[in-house]
């Protein structure tokens, strides 16, 4: 049975979705043949050249276009999305640049295309990406390796919390081919990630280093967060949404319990004004924000509320709405002369720059609004 969100919120989201479509159609028309990551003077940059085509964020604009095509059927969205999907073949054929982020790249491009059109080439790309991701499991650690580095092998035993969001590519592969091996590998990673990443209070580590020979965990690293032991908000959001997705695909309640544990911690940390910092442990005076984490939390909470008790449902929904209304009213740029939506995102706490635009913030914002509005193409 289809889940029903609060009807007033659905009406609100439908209006926002229409506004998004109006702006994004204009944006798509002036940005053919581009894979954007950031903006310069309000206009998308382009990461489709040889040097940048393997960047981990290169699926998100394609995903946005497929969501918009699914919702509004404008041909320009499909045309631009297909171009991005084909462009990413340069990455698919570059083994050393294939990493744990294949879900972000191919679920949002080739799997989306396959779901919409049944295109066999799109299915082939998606299966190649899934096969590569499955092959990254380190059997001794039970975890999927993050990145490659052939020269030193220093990161041979690194796994990161973000990978939870890539597991749905493996679930999709098993569901599509009726071959459970992909699902076994996803579950193996998720099971070990509970122990390796999730702390007692529901906050999570970003990077975990294990001995690639024995699988023994050596230490955790702060990664893109403030420092080791701190709470990088985007990492929290990958965990919240990622464990929820593993529950949706497997029905295994330990993933649901883990998602709830992370959600309870997150809810206890989100400030009353609904503005999400880069790290929950940063100084209160620091004004660095991460709208991407906010949008991902909203997506995760809107999915999680479908599977919990009435009290929890209301609590999760209320926080998701606080985040989405704050983004819509205070952080979304509705000007049709600019390409971006969310204004204050961050890549990593220890970077020099903060409070700028990032494409995956816009992707998750659209996904959350479309979820509520009943217009989402479910891609995870
Ligand atoms: N996957 C890297 C990040 O979230 O920035």
Coordinates of C-alpha atoms and ligand atoms in Angstrom, one line a residue:
X1 CA 0.0 0.0 0.0
X2 CA 1.3 3.4 -0.9
X3 CA 2.5 5.4 2.1
X4 CA 0.6 8.7 2.7
X5 CA 2.5 11.7 4.1
X6 CA 0.6 14.5 6.0
X7 CA -1.7 16.0 3.3
X8 CA -0.9 19.7 4.1
X9 CA 2.8 18.9 3.6
X10 CA 2.1 17.1 0.4
X11 CA 0.3 20.2 -1.0
X12 CA 3.1 22.4 0.1
X13 CA 5.7 20.1 -1.6
X14 CA 3.7 19.9 -4.8
X15 CA 3.9 23.7 -5.1
X16 CA 7.6 23.7 -4.4
X17 CA 8.1 20.9 -7.0
X18 CA 6.3 22.9 -9.7
X19 CA 8.6 25.9 -8.8
X20 CA 11.6 23.7 -9.1
X21 CA 10.5 22.4 -12.5
X22 CA 10.1 26.0 -13.8
X23 CA 13.6 26.9 -12.7
X24 CA 15.3 23.7 -13.7
X25 CA 13.9 23.6 -17.2
X26 CA 15.6 26.9 -17.9
X27 CA 18.8 25.7 -16.2
X28 CA 18.8 22.5 -18.3
X29 CA 18.4 24.5 -21.5
X30 CA 21.5 26.5 -20.8
X31 CA 23.6 23.6 -19.6
X32 CA 23.5 20.9 -22.2
X33 CA 26.6 18.6 -22.3
X34 CA 27.8 19.4 -18.9
X35 CA 28.5 17.5 -15.7
X36 CA 28.3 20.1 -12.9
X37 CA 29.8 19.9 -9.5
X38 CA 30.1 23.6 -8.3
X39 CA 29.1 27.0 -9.7
X40 CA 31.1 30.0 -10.8
X41 CA 29.2 33.3 -10.7
X42 CA 26.1 31.3 -10.3
X43 CA 26.7 29.2 -13.4
X44 CA 27.5 25.4 -13.3
X45 CA 31.1 24.4 -13.9
X46 CA 31.8 21.2 -16.0
X47 CA 33.5 18.0 -14.8
X48 CA 33.0 16.0 -18.0
X49 CA 36.6 16.5 -19.3
X50 CA 39.2 13.7 -19.2
X51 CA 40.8 15.0 -16.0
X52 CA 37.5 15.2 -14.0
X53 CA 35.1 12.6 -15.6
X54 CA 35.7 10.1 -12.8
X55 CA 34.8 12.4 -9.9
X56 CA 32.5 10.8 -7.3
X57 CA 29.8 13.4 -7.7
X58 CA 29.3 13.0 -11.4
X59 CA 26.0 11.1 -11.2
X60 CA 24.1 13.7 -9.2
X61 CA 23.1 16.1 -12.0
X62 CA 22.0 13.1 -14.1
X63 CA 19.9 11.9 -11.1
X64 CA 18.3 15.4 -10.8
X65 CA 17.4 15.3 -14.5
X66 CA 15.9 11.9 -14.2
X67 CA 13.8 12.9 -11.2
X68 CA 12.6 16.0 -13.1
X69 CA 11.9 13.9 -16.2
X70 CA 9.9 11.4 -14.2
X71 CA 7.9 14.2 -12.6
X72 CA 7.4 16.5 -15.6
X73 CA 8.3 14.6 -18.8
X74 CA 10.2 17.5 -20.4
X75 CA 12.4 16.0 -23.2
X76 CA 15.4 18.3 -22.4
X77 CA 15.8 16.5 -19.0
X78 CA 16.1 13.1 -20.6
X79 CA 18.3 14.3 -23.4
X80 CA 20.8 15.8 -21.0
X81 CA 20.7 12.8 -18.6
X82 CA 21.4 10.4 -21.5
X83 CA 24.4 12.4 -22.5
X84 CA 25.8 12.3 -18.9
X85 CA 25.2 8.5 -18.7
X86 CA 27.2 7.9 -21.9
X87 CA 30.0 10.3 -20.9
X88 CA 30.5 8.2 -17.7
X89 CA 31.5 5.2 -19.8
X90 CA 35.0 6.8 -19.7
X91 CA 35.0 6.2 -16.0
X92 CA 33.5 2.7 -16.3
X93 CA 36.4 1.7 -18.6
X94 CA 39.0 3.2 -16.2
X95 CA 39.6 0.5 -13.6
X96 CA 41.8 2.5 -11.2
X97 CA 39.2 5.2 -11.0
X98 CA 36.4 2.8 -10.0
X99 CA 35.8 3.0 -6.3
X100 CA 33.2 2.5 -3.6
X101 CA 31.1 5.4 -5.0
X102 CA 29.7 3.5 -7.9
X103 CA 26.2 3.7 -6.5
X104 CA 26.2 7.5 -6.5
X105 CA 27.4 7.4 -10.2
X106 CA 25.4 4.6 -11.8
X107 CA 22.2 4.3 -9.7
X108 CA 21.5 7.9 -10.6
X109 CA 22.3 7.6 -14.3
X110 CA 22.2 4.2 -15.9
X111 CA 19.9 2.5 -13.4
X112 CA 17.6 5.5 -13.6
X113 CA 17.6 5.3 -17.3
X114 CA 17.0 1.5 -17.2
X115 CA 14.1 1.9 -14.8
X116 CA 12.5 4.6 -17.0
X117 CA 13.1 3.1 -20.5
X118 CA 14.2 -0.5 -20.1
X119 CA 17.3 0.4 -22.2
X120 CA 19.6 -2.7 -22.3
X121 CA 22.8 -0.7 -22.7
X122 CA 21.8 1.1 -19.4
X123 CA 21.3 -2.3 -17.7
X124 CA 24.7 -3.4 -19.0
X125 CA 26.5 -0.4 -17.6
X126 CA 24.7 -0.8 -14.3
X127 CA 25.7 -4.4 -14.0
X128 CA 29.3 -3.7 -14.8
X129 CA 29.4 -1.0 -12.1
X130 CA 27.7 -3.4 -9.6
X131 CA 30.2 -6.2 -10.4
X132 CA 33.1 -3.9 -9.8
X133 CA 31.6 -2.7 -6.5
X134 CA 31.0 -6.3 -5.3
X135 CA 34.6 -7.1 -6.1
X136 CA 35.8 -4.5 -3.6
X137 CA 34.8 -6.5 -0.6
X138 CA 37.6 -7.5 1.7
X139 CA 36.5 -10.8 3.0
X140 CA 38.6 -10.8 6.1
X141 CA 37.3 -7.4 7.3
X142 CA 33.8 -7.9 5.8
X143 CA 34.0 -4.3 4.4
X144 CA 34.0 -2.8 1.0
X145 CA 37.3 -1.0 0.2
X146 CA 36.9 2.7 -0.4
X147 CA 39.5 4.0 -2.9
X148 CA 42.4 2.6 -4.9
X149 CA 46.1 3.4 -4.5
X150 CA 48.3 1.0 -6.4
X151 CA 51.6 2.8 -5.6
X152 CA 51.7 2.5 -1.8
X153 CA 48.7 0.4 -0.9
X154 CA 48.3 2.6 2.1
X155 CA 44.5 2.7 1.8
X156 CA 44.0 -1.0 0.9
X157 CA 42.3 -1.3 4.3
X158 CA 40.2 1.8 4.3
X159 CA 36.4 1.8 4.3
X160 CA 34.1 4.8 4.8
X161 CA 30.6 5.4 6.1
X162 CA 29.5 6.9 2.7
X163 CA 29.6 3.4 1.2
X164 CA 26.3 2.7 3.0
X165 CA 24.6 4.8 0.3
X166 CA 26.3 2.8 -2.5
X167 CA 25.0 -0.6 -1.3
X168 CA 21.6 -0.1 -3.1
X169 CA 23.5 -0.7 -6.4
X170 CA 24.2 -4.2 -5.1
X171 CA 20.6 -4.7 -3.9
X172 CA 19.4 -3.6 -7.4
X173 CA 21.7 -6.0 -9.1
X174 CA 20.4 -9.0 -7.1
X175 CA 16.8 -7.9 -7.6
X176 CA 17.3 -7.5 -11.3
X177 CA 19.3 -10.7 -12.0
X178 CA 17.8 -12.9 -9.3
X179 CA 21.4 -13.7 -8.2
X180 CA 21.7 -13.2 -4.5
X181 CA 25.5 -12.8 -4.4
X182 CA 25.4 -9.0 -4.7
X183 CA 22.9 -8.8 -1.8
X184 CA 25.1 -11.1 0.3
X185 CA 28.0 -8.7 -0.2
X186 CA 25.9 -5.6 0.6
X187 CA 24.7 -7.3 3.8
X188 CA 28.2 -8.4 4.7
X189 CA 29.3 -4.7 4.5
X190 CA 26.3 -3.4 6.3
X191 CA 26.7 -5.9 9.2
X192 CA 30.3 -5.1 9.7
X193 CA 29.7 -1.3 9.3
X194 CA 27.4 -1.4 12.3
X195 CA 30.3 -2.6 14.5
X196 CA 33.0 -0.6 12.8
X197 CA 31.3 2.8 12.3
X198 CA 28.4 3.3 14.7
X199 CA 29.3 4.6 18.1
X200 CA 27.4 3.9 21.3
X201 CA 25.7 7.3 21.2
X202 CA 24.5 6.9 17.6
X203 CA 27.2 9.2 16.1
X204 CA 29.5 7.6 13.4
X205 CA 33.1 7.4 12.3
X206 CA 33.9 8.7 8.9
X207 CA 36.9 6.5 7.9
X208 CA 37.8 3.1 9.4
X209 CA 41.3 1.6 8.8
X210 CA 41.7 -2.2 9.0
X211 CA 44.6 -4.5 8.3
X212 CA 43.8 -5.7 4.7
X213 CA 45.5 -9.1 5.4
X214 CA 43.8 -10.0 8.7
X215 CA 40.7 -7.7 8.6
X216 CA 41.5 -6.5 12.1
X217 CA 40.3 -2.9 12.7
X218 CA 43.3 -0.6 13.6
X219 CA 41.8 2.9 14.0
X220 CA 39.3 5.4 12.8
X221 CA 40.0 8.8 11.2
X222 CA 38.1 12.1 11.3
X223 CA 38.2 12.2 7.5
X224 CA 36.0 15.1 6.3
X225 CA 34.8 15.9 9.8
X226 CA 36.5 18.2 12.3
X227 CA 38.7 15.5 13.9
X228 CA 38.8 11.9 15.0
X229 CA 35.8 11.2 17.3
X230 CA 33.8 14.2 16.1
X231 CA 30.5 14.1 14.3
X232 CA 30.7 15.2 10.6
X233 CA 27.1 15.9 9.7
X234 CA 27.2 14.5 6.1
X235 CA 28.7 11.3 7.4
X236 CA 25.8 11.1 9.9
X237 CA 23.4 11.6 7.0
X238 CA 24.9 8.9 4.9
X239 CA 24.5 6.5 7.9
X240 CA 21.0 7.5 8.7
X241 CA 19.7 7.2 5.1
X242 CA 22.1 4.3 4.2
X243 CA 21.0 2.0 7.0
X244 CA 17.4 2.8 6.3
X245 CA 17.9 1.7 2.7
X246 CA 19.5 -1.5 3.7
X247 CA 16.4 -2.2 5.9
X248 CA 14.1 -1.4 3.0
X249 CA 15.9 -3.8 0.7
X250 CA 16.4 -6.7 3.1
X251 CA 13.8 -6.4 5.8
X252 CA 16.5 -7.1 8.4
X253 CA 15.5 -5.3 11.5
X254 CA 19.0 -4.7 12.8
X255 CA 19.5 -2.1 10.0
X256 CA 16.2 -0.4 11.0
X257 CA 17.4 -0.3 14.7
X258 CA 20.7 1.2 13.6
X259 CA 19.1 3.8 11.4
X260 CA 16.8 4.8 14.4
X261 CA 19.8 5.0 16.7
X262 CA 21.6 7.3 14.3
X263 CA 18.4 9.3 13.8
X264 CA 17.8 9.8 17.5
X265 CA 21.4 11.1 17.9
X266 CA 21.0 13.4 14.9
X267 CA 17.6 14.8 16.1
X268 CA 19.2 15.5 19.5
X269 CA 21.9 17.6 17.8
X270 CA 20.0 19.6 15.1
X271 CA 19.7 23.2 16.2
X272 CA 16.2 24.7 16.7
X273 CA 16.6 27.0 13.7
X274 CA 17.0 23.9 11.4
X275 CA 20.4 25.1 10.1
X276 CA 22.8 22.1 10.0
X277 CA 26.5 22.7 10.8
X278 CA 29.4 21.0 9.1
X279 CA 30.2 19.0 12.2
X280 CA 27.9 18.6 15.2
X281 CA 31.0 19.1 17.4
X282 CA 32.1 22.5 15.9
X283 CA 32.1 25.6 18.1
X284 CA 28.7 27.3 18.4
X285 CA 30.1 30.6 17.1
X286 CA 31.3 28.9 13.8
X287 CA 28.9 29.7 11.0
X288 CA 29.9 26.9 8.6
X289 CA 26.9 25.1 7.4
X290 CA 26.1 22.1 5.3
X291 CA 22.9 22.2 3.4
X292 CA 23.8 18.9 1.7
X293 CA 23.6 17.1 5.1
X294 CA 20.3 18.8 5.8
X295 CA 18.8 17.6 2.5
X296 CA 20.1 14.1 3.0
X297 CA 18.8 13.9 6.6
X298 CA 15.4 15.0 5.3
X299 CA 15.4 12.2 2.6
X300 CA 16.5 9.6 5.2
X301 CA 13.9 10.7 7.8
X302 CA 11.1 10.8 5.2
X303 CA 11.9 7.1 4.3
X304 CA 12.5 6.1 7.9
X305 CA 9.1 7.4 9.1
X306 CA 7.4 4.8 6.9
X307 CA 8.7 1.9 9.1
X308 CA 8.4 3.1 12.7
X309 CA 5.8 3.6 15.5
X310 CA 3.3 6.5 15.4
X311 CA 5.3 8.5 18.0
X312 CA 8.5 8.1 16.1
X313 CA 6.8 8.8 12.8
X314 CA 5.6 12.2 14.0
X315 CA 9.0 13.0 15.5
X316 CA 10.9 12.1 12.3
X317 CA 8.4 13.9 10.1
X318 CA 8.5 17.0 12.1
X319 CA 12.3 17.3 11.9
X320 CA 12.3 16.5 8.1
X321 CA 9.8 19.3 7.6
X322 CA 11.8 21.7 9.7
X323 CA 14.9 21.0 7.6
X324 CA 13.0 21.2 4.3
X325 CA 11.2 24.4 5.1
X326 CA 14.4 26.0 6.4
X327 CA 16.2 25.1 3.2
X328 CA 13.3 26.3 1.0
X329 CA 12.8 29.6 2.8
X330 CA 16.3 30.5 3.8
X331 CA 18.8 28.7 1.6
X332 CA 17.2 28.0 -1.7
X333 CA 18.1 30.4 -4.6
X334 CA 15.0 30.7 -6.8
X335 CA 16.6 33.2 -9.2
X336 CA 16.3 31.7 -12.8
X337 CA 19.6 33.4 -13.8
X338 CA 21.6 31.1 -11.4
X339 CA 22.0 27.4 -11.9
X340 CA 22.2 26.3 -8.3
X341 CA 19.6 25.8 -5.5
X342 CA 21.2 25.4 -2.1
X343 CA 23.6 28.1 -1.1
X344 CA 25.6 27.0 1.9
X345 CA 27.2 23.6 1.5
X346 CA 30.6 22.2 2.5
X347 CA 32.9 19.5 1.2
X348 CA 35.0 19.0 4.3
X349 CA 35.4 20.7 7.7
X350 CA 39.1 21.3 7.4
X351 CA 38.9 22.8 3.9
X352 CA 39.6 26.5 3.4
X353 CA 36.2 27.3 1.8
X354 CA 32.7 26.8 3.2
X355 CA 29.2 27.9 2.5
X356 CA 29.2 27.4 -1.2
X357 CA 27.0 25.5 -3.7
X358 CA 27.4 21.7 -4.4
X359 CA 25.4 19.7 -6.9
X360 CA 24.5 16.8 -4.5
X361 CA 22.9 19.2 -2.1
X362 CA 20.5 20.2 -4.9
X363 CA 20.0 16.5 -5.9
X364 CA 18.9 15.5 -2.4
X365 CA 16.8 18.6 -1.9
X366 CA 14.8 17.8 -5.1
X367 CA 14.6 14.1 -4.1
X368 CA 13.1 15.1 -0.7
X369 CA 10.6 17.5 -2.1
X370 CA 9.6 14.9 -4.8
X371 CA 9.2 12.2 -2.1
X372 CA 6.7 14.3 -0.3
X373 CA 5.0 15.5 -3.5
X374 CA 4.5 11.9 -4.7
X375 CA 6.8 12.6 -7.8
X376 CA 9.9 10.7 -6.8
X377 CA 11.6 8.1 -9.0
X378 CA 13.0 5.8 -6.2
X379 CA 16.6 5.2 -7.2
X380 CA 18.2 3.8 -4.2
Ligands
LIG1 N1 31.6 10.9 -0.3 C1 32.3 12.1 0.1 C2 31.4 13.2 0.7 O1 30.4 13.0 1.2 O2 31.9 14.3 0.6

